[in-house]
Amino acid sequence: MQNSDAMSLTAALLAAAGGLTQRIHEGVVARGFEGVRPAHGFAFARLAPDGATVTDLAVHLGMTKQAASQLVEELVRKGYVERRPHPADARARLVVLTEAGRACTRAAEEAAAEAVGAWAEVLGEDGVRAVRDGLLRAASARAAAPPTAR
């Protein structure tokens, strides 16, 4: 693949991801969940269904443990998550979604389905499946690659 093709693909993926994130966020807000940001949705995705530690969340979000702790504190204040004792590690705390957090996650899933439905109008159902399958294969190949190849 030539550099110009790679850059074109990169720009298209980033634009699609940004647009999808924005549409999901708008859908969540339209469903009555105010005071949430797209970053919260990325955190909710890691916390559902069984919770995670702040360290796990920091790794998932690509941020420092301190920043993840601040995000968790914000979500606790808003009532979307709570801290519980970790069942397997007495030193750790598990961050889990509250009912409000689960409801917000369901709203995000509905908004995502609507956004992807709009893609299906352009690409067709088979086209959307092909994009999904290709991206899953690419992500799996990267995850399976040895660290030196990354």
Phi, psi and omega in degrees: 000133180284158181304318182294323177293318179297319179292323178295316177297316179301313180298319180294317179296317180295319178296317179295316180295317179296317178296319179296315178301316180295317180295319178296314180301312179300321178294322178294314179297319179297336179271010173098007180263095182266158177079013176256153178237161177306325179301327178296320179298320178295324176292315179302322181299325179281328184282332180278140359263345191251004181086177180198162173279165176299322179297315177301316181296318179299316179297314181300319184271353180068041180227172178289160177298323179297315179295320178295322177298319178295319178297316179298317179300318177299316181291328175295313180301325181277353176086014182270336179221164173218157177262138178226160173299141178284129184292338184246355184216105184298338181276342187257159174245141178260132177261124183231153177289141171275180176301321178296321177294320177294321178295320178295321178296318177298320177298321178294321178297319178296317180294323178295318179298320178295316181296316179290329174301323177294324176296321181296331176295330181270314187263343188082158180301317180295323178296318178295317177298320180296318177298312179302311183296319179296317179292323176296319177297317180295318179294320179294320179297320179293317181296327183276346183291144177298150183306327181290338181275352182275000000 
